[in-house]
Every structure is written in C-alpha cells, then in structure tokens.
PDB file of C-alpha atoms in Angstrom:
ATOM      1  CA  UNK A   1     156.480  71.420  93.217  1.00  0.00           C
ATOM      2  CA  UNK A   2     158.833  72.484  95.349  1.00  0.00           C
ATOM      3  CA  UNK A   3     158.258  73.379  99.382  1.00  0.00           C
ATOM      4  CA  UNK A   4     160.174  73.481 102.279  1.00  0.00           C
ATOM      5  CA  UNK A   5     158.561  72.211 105.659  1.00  0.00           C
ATOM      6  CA  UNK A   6     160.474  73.632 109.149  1.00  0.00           C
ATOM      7  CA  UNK A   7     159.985  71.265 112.158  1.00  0.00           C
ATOM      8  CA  UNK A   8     159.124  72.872 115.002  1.00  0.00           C
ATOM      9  CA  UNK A   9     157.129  76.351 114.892  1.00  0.00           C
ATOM     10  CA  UNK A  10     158.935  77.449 118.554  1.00  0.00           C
ATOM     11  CA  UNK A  11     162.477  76.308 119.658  1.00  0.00           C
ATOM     12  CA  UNK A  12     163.976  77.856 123.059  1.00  0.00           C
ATOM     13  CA  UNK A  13     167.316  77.264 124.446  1.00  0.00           C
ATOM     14  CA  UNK A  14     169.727  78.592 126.823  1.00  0.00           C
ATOM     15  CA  UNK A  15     172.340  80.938 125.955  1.00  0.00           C
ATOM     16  CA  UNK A  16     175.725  79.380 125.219  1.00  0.00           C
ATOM     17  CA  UNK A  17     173.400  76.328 124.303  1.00  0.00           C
ATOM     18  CA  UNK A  18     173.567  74.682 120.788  1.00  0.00           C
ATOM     19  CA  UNK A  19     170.581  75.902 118.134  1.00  0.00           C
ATOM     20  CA  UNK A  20     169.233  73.330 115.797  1.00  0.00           C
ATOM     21  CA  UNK A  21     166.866  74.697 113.249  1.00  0.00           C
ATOM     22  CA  UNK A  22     165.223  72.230 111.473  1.00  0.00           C
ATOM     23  CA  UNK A  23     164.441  72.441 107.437  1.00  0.00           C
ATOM     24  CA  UNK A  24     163.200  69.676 104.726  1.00  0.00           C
ATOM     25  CA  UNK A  25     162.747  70.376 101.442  1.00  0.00           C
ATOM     26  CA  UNK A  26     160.896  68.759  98.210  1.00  0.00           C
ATOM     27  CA  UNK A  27     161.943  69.712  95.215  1.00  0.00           C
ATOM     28  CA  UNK A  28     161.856  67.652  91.679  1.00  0.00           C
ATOM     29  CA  UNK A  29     165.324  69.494  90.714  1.00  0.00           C
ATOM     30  CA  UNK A  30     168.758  69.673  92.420  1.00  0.00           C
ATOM     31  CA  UNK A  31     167.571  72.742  95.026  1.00  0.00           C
ATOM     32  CA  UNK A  32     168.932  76.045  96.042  1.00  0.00           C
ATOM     33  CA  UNK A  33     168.233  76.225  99.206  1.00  0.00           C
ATOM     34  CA  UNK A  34     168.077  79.599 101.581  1.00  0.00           C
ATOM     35  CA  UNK A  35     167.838  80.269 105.408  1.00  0.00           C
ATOM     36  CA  UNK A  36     166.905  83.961 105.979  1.00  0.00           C
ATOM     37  CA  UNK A  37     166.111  85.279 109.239  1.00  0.00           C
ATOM     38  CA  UNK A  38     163.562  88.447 110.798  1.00  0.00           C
ATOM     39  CA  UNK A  39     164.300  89.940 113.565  1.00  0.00           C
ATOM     40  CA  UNK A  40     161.447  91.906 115.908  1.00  0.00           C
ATOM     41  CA  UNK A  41     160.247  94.830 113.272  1.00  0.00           C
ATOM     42  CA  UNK A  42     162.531  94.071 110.660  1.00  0.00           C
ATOM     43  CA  UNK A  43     162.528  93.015 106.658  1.00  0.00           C
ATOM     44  CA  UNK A  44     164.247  89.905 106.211  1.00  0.00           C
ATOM     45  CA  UNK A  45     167.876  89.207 106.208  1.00  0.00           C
ATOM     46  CA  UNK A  46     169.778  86.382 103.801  1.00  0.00           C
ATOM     47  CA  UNK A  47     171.914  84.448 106.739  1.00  0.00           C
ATOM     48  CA  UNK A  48     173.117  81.655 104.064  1.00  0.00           C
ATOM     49  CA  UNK A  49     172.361  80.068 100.859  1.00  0.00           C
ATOM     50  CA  UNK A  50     173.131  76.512  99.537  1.00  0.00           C
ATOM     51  CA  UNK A  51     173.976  76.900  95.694  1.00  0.00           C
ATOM     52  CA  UNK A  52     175.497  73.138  94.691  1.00  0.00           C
ATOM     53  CA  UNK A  53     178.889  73.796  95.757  1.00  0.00           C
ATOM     54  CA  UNK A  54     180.136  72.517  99.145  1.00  0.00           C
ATOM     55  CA  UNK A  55     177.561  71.355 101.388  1.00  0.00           C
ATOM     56  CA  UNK A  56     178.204  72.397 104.232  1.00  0.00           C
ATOM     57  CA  UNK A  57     177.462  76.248 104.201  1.00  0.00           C
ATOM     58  CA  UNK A  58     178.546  78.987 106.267  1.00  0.00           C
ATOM     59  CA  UNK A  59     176.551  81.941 106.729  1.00  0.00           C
ATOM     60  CA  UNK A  60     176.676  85.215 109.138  1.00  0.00           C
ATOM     61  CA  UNK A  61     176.540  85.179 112.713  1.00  0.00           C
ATOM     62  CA  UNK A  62     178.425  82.266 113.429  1.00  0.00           C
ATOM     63  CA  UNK A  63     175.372  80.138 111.744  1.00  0.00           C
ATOM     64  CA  UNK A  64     175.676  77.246 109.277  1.00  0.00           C
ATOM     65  CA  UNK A  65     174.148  74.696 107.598  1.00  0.00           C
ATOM     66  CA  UNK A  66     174.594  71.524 105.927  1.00  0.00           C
ATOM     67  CA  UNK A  67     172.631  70.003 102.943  1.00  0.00           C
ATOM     68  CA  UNK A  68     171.853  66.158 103.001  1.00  0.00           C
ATOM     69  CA  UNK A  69     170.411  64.533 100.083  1.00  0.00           C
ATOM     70  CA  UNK A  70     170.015  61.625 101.324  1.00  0.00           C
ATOM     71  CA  UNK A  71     168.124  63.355 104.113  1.00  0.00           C
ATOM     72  CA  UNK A  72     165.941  65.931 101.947  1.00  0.00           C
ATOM     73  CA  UNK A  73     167.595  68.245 105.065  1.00  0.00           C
ATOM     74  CA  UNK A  74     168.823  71.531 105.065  1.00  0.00           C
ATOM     75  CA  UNK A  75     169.341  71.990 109.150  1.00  0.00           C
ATOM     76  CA  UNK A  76     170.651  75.541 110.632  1.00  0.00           C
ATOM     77  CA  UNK A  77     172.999  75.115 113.512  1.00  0.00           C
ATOM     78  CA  UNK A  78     175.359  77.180 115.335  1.00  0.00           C
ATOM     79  CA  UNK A  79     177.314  75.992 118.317  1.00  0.00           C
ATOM     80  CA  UNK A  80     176.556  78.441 120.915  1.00  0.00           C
ATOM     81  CA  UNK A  81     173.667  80.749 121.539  1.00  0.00           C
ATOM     82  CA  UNK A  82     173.627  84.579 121.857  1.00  0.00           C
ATOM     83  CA  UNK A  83     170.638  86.558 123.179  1.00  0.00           C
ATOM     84  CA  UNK A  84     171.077  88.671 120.166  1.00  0.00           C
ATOM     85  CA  UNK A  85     169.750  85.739 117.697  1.00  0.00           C
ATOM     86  CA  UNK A  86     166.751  85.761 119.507  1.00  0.00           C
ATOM     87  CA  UNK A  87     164.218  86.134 115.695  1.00  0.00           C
ATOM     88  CA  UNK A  88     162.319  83.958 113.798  1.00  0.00           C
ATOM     89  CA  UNK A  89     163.990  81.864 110.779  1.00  0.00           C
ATOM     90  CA  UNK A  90     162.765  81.205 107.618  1.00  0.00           C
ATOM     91  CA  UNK A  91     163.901  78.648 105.457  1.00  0.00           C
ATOM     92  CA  UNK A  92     163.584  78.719 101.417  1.00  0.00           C
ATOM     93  CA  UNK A  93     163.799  77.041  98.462  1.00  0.00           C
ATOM     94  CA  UNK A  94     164.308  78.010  94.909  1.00  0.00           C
ATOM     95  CA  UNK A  95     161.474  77.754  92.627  1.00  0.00           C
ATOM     96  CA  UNK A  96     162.152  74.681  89.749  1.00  0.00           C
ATOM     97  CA  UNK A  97     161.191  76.970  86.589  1.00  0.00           C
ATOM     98  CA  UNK A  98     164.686  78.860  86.438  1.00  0.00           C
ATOM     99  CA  UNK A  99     163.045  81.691  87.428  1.00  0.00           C
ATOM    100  CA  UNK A 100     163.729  83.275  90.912  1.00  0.00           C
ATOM    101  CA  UNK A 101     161.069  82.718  93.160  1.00  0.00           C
ATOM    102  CA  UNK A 102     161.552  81.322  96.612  1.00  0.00           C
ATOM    103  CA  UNK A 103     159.085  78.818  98.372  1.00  0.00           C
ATOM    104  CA  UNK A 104     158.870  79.767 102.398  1.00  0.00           C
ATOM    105  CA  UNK A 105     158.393  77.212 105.446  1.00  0.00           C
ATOM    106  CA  UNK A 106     156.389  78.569 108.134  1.00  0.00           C
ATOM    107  CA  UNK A 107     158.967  80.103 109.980  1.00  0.00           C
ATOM    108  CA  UNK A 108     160.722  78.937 113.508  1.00  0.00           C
ATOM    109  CA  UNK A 109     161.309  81.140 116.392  1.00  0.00           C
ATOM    110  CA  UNK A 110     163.697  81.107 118.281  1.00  0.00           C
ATOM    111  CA  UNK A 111     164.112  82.185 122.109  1.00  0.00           C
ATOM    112  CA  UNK A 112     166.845  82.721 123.741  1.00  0.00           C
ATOM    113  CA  UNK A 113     166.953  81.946 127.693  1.00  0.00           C
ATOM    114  CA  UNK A 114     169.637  83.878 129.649  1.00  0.00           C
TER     115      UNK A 114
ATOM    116  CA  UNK B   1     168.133 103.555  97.475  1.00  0.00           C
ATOM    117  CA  UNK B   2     170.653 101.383  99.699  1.00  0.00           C
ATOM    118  CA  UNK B   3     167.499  98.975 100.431  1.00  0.00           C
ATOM    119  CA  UNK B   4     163.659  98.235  99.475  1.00  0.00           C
ATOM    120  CA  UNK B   5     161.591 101.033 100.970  1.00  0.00           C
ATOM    121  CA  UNK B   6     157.375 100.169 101.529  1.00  0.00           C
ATOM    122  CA  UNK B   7     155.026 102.236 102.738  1.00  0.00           C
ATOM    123  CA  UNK B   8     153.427 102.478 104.675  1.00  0.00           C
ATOM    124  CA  UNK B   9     154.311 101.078 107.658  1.00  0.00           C
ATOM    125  CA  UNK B  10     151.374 100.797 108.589  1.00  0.00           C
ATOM    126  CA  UNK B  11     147.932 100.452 107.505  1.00  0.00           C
ATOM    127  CA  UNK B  12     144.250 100.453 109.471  1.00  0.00           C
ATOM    128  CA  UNK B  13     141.418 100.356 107.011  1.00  0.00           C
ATOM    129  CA  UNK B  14     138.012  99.162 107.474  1.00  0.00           C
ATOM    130  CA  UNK B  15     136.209  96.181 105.722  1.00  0.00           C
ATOM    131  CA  UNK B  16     135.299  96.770 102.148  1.00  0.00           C
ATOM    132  CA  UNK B  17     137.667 100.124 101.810  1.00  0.00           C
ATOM    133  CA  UNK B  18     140.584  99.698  98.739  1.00  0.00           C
ATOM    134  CA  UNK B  19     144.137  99.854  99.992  1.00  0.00           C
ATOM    135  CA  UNK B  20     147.238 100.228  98.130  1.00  0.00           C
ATOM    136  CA  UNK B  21     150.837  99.687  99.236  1.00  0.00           C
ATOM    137  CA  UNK B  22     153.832 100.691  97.528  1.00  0.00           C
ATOM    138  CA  UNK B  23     156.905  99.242  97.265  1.00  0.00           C
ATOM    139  CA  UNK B  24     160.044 100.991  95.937  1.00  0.00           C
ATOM    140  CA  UNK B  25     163.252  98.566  94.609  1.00  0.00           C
ATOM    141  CA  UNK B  26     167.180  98.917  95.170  1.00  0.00           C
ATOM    142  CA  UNK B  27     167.933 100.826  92.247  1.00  0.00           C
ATOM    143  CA  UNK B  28     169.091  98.322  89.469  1.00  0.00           C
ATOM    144  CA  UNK B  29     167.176  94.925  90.729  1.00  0.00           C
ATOM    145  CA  UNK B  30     164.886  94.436  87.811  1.00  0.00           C
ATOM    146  CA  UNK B  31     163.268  91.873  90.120  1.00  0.00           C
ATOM    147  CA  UNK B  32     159.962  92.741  92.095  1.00  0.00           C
ATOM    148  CA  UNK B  33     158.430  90.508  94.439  1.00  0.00           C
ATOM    149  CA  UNK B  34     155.350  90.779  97.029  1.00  0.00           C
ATOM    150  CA  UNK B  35     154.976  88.152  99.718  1.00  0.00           C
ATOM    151  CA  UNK B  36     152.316  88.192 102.365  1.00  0.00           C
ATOM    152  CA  UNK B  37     152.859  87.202 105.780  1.00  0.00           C
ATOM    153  CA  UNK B  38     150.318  85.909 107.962  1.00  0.00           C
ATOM    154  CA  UNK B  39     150.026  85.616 111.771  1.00  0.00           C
ATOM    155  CA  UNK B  40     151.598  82.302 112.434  1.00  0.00           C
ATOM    156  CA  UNK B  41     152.188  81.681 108.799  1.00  0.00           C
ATOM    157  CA  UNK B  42     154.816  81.382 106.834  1.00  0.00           C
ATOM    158  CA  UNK B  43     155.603  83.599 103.825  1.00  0.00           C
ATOM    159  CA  UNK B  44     153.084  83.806 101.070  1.00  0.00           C
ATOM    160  CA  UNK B  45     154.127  84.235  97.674  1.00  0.00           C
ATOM    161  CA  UNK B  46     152.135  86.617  95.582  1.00  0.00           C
ATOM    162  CA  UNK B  47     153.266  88.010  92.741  1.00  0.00           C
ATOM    163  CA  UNK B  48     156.713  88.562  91.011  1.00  0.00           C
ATOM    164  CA  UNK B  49     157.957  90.656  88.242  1.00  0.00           C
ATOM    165  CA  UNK B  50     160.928  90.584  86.082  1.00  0.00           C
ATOM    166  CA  UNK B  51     161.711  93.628  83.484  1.00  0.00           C
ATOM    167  CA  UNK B  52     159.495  94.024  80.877  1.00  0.00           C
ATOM    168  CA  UNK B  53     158.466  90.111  80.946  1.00  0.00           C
ATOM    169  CA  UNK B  54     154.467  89.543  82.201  1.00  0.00           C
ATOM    170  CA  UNK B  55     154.605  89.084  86.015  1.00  0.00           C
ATOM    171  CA  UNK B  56     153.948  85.895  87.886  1.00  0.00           C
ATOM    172  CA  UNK B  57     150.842  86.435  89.147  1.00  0.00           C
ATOM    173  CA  UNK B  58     150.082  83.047  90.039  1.00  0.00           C
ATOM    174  CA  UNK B  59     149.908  83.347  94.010  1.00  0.00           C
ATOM    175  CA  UNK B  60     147.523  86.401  93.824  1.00  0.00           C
ATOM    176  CA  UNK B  61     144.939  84.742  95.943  1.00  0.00           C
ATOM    177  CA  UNK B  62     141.342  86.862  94.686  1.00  0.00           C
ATOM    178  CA  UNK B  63     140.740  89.244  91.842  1.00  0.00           C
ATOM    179  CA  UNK B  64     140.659  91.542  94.636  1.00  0.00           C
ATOM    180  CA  UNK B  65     144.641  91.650  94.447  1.00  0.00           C
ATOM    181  CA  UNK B  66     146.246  93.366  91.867  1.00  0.00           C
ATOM    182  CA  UNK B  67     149.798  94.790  91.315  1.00  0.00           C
ATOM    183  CA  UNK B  68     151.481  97.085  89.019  1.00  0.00           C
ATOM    184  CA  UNK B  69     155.056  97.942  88.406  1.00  0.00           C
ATOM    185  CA  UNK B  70     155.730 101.364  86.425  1.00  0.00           C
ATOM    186  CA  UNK B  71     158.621 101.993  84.557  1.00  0.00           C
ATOM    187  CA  UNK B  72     160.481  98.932  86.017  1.00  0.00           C
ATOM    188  CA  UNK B  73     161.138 100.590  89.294  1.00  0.00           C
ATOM    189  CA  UNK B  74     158.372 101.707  91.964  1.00  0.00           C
ATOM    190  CA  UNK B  75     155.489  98.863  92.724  1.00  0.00           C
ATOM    191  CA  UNK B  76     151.940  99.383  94.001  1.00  0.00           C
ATOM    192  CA  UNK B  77     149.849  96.717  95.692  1.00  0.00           C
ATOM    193  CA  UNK B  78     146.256  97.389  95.050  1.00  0.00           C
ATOM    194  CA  UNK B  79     143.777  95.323  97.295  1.00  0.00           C
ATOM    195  CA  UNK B  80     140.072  96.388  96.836  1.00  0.00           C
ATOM    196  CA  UNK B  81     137.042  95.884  99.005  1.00  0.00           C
ATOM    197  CA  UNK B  82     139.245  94.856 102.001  1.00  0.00           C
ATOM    198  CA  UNK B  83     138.434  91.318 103.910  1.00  0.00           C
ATOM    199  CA  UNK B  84     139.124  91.066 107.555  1.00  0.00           C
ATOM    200  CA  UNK B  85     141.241  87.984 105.972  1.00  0.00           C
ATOM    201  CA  UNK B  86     143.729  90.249 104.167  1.00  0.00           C
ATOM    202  CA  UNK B  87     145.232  91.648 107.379  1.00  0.00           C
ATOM    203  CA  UNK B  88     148.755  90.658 107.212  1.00  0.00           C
ATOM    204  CA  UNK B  89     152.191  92.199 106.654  1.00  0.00           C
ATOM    205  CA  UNK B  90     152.794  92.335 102.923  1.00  0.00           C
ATOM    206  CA  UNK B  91     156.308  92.151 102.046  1.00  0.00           C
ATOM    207  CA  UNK B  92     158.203  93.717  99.147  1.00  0.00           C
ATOM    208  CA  UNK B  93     161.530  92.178  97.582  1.00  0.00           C
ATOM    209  CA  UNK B  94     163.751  92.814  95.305  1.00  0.00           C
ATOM    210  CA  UNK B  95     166.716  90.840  93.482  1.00  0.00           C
ATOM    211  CA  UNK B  96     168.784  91.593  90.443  1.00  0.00           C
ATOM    212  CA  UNK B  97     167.289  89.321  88.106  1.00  0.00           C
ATOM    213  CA  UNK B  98     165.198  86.352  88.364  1.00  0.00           C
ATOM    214  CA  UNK B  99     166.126  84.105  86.073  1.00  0.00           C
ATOM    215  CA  UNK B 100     169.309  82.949  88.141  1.00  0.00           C
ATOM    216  CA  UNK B 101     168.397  80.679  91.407  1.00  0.00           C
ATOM    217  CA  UNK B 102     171.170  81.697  92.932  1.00  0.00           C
ATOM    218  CA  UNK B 103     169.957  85.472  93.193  1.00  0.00           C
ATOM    219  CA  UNK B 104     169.430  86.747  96.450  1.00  0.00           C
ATOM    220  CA  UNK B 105     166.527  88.595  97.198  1.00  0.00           C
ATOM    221  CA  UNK B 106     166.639  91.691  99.678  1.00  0.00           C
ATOM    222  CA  UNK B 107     163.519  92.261 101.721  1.00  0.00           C
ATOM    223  CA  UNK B 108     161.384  95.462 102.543  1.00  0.00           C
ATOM    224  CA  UNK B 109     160.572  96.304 106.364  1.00  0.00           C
ATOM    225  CA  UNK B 110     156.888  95.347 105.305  1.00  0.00           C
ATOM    226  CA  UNK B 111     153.867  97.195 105.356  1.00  0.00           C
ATOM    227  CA  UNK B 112     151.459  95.787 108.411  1.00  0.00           C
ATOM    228  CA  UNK B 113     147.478  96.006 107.109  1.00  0.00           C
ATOM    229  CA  UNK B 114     145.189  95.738 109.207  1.00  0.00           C
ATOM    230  CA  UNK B 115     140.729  95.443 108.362  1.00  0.00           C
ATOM    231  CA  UNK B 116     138.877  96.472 111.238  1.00  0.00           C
TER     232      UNK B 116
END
C-alpha cells in the first residue's frame, strides 16, 4: 500500500529563514511523488512533482525537493522564507495500480514569523 | 471552465437531512475525483472516476455516500441522513486521465459541510 507520512503537523520560522518540510513515503513500486500546497480558502495547488527523472525537483515559488531512496524521503525546502508561503502543505504519492489516485499525508502548516 | 468549480461553498444542514454537492470538471479531464478533508486531517480519498470505466469507490466510507458522474462531465456527491461526523470540506479534482501517474490533478475550492 502506498502512504506518505509528513513529520511535523506545525512548522514556524522566521522570514528570510530556511523551510524544511518533511515527507516519507511507502510505496511497494518506484513512486511518483507530489507536494501540493493550500493556501487560507483556497483548492489546492501542484507546487512540484517527482516523476523518476532527476531527483532533485524544482517546483514554483522558489520551492524544491529532493527524492532519497535510500531515505524513503521526499523533503520540501526552499532557502529563504516569504510571508506569502504562509499555507499548509500536502505531500502525495501515486497510487501503485497505474491508475491515478494520490495517497495524502496529513498536511504541515507552515507559519511565517516577520 | 478554466478550473474545477463545486458548489456550494458552503453547506449547514442538520443531522439526518441528505446533502448533495456538485462538482463540475475542467472541460476535457475525463478524471473525477472527491477527497474529504477533515479538521486536522489529512486528505481523504473517496471516490474516483475515469470515462466510462466503473469508479473507484473504494474509500467511500458508509453506504450513506454515494456519487454519480453524468455524461462524463458534471459530478454530484450524495450523502444521506447526515452524521455530525461528515462535517468536513469535500474536495473535487480533476486530471486528464488516470491511468498515467504522472497526471496532475487540479483541485476545486471545496465545498465546507457542516451537521448541526
């Protein structure tokens, strides 16, 4: 079965600060792996997706993220904090039938501290 | 339309009432998904349809929930004799297929219930 379990339900920093999103999946097949993000009111919004090519993923925003095998990790970063990321982030994994379904962690949100 | 439309927004019903939410695709994603999204939850998959296949209706969680999906376009989420349990924002997606992983699915604003 595939799932995807996010460390830390609340994560605050400081603006300019570095955010560290944390993500781990299981999955019995080579994942696809997804960070999508909701901000206050909204649907939500693809920020990246890890598909099997490179690794290390680049996504809007200034966010990224970097897929570790060896680690089961799938980790959103981005080097310096805006007030305007200030949502909560949802990290996904494709289901292992072909098909198109995406397992959801529980969601991390984030604060940002002026 | 440019992006998934649901309505409604928002929902107050009382316990035991039927409620049904609609969700209308980007035109041309034969894809249909409903999530539901609990307070402090994560995302809750439902139910998913693709074309004409028989929809994935493995995460329903009652025979309370049911969902249709008419001519391939416009959804409806039925829930009958509301719980106080089923308050939640449901979610609608959409994708164009899904039977590639690599599809990206494109999310509704959500429709907020909520069984007084």
């Amino acid at each position: 079965a595939q799932s995807v379990t996010q460390l830390g339900s609340h994560v605050s920093v400081s603006e300019g600060a570095l955010v560290l999103l944390r993500c781990n999946y299981s999955s019995s097949v080579p994942p696809y792996l997804f960070w999508y993000v909701q901000y206050p009111n909204q649907g939500l919004q693809l920020l990246l997706k890890y598909t099997s090519a490179a690794t290390l993923v680049k996504g809007i925003n200034g966010f990224e993220a970097e897929f570790k095998k060896s680690e089961t990790s799938f980790h959103l970063t981005k080097p310096s904090a805006h007030m305007s990321d200030a949502a909560e982030y949802f990290c996904a994994v494709s289901d292992k039938s072909g098909a198109n379904n995406l397992f959801f962690g529980t969601g991390t949100r984030l604060t940002v501290i002026p | 339309g440019a992006g998934v439309s649901q309505s409604p927004s928002n929902k107050v019903t009382e316990k035991g009432k039927d409620v049904e939410l609609r969700c209308d695709p980007i035109s041309g994603h034969t894809a249909l998904y409903w999530y539901r999204q609990s307070l402090g939850q994560g995302l809750e998959f439902l139910i998913y349809f693709q074309g004409n296949s028989a929809p994935d209706k493995s995460g329903l969680p009652s025979d309370r929930f049911s969902a249709e999906r008419t001519g391939g376009s416009v959804s409806t989420l039925t829930i009958q004799r509301t719980q106080q349990e089923d308050s939640a924002v449901y979610l609608c997606a959409s994708s164009l297929s899904a039977t590639g992983r690599a599809n990206v699915l494109t999310f509704g604003a959500g429709s907020r219930l909520t069984v007084l």
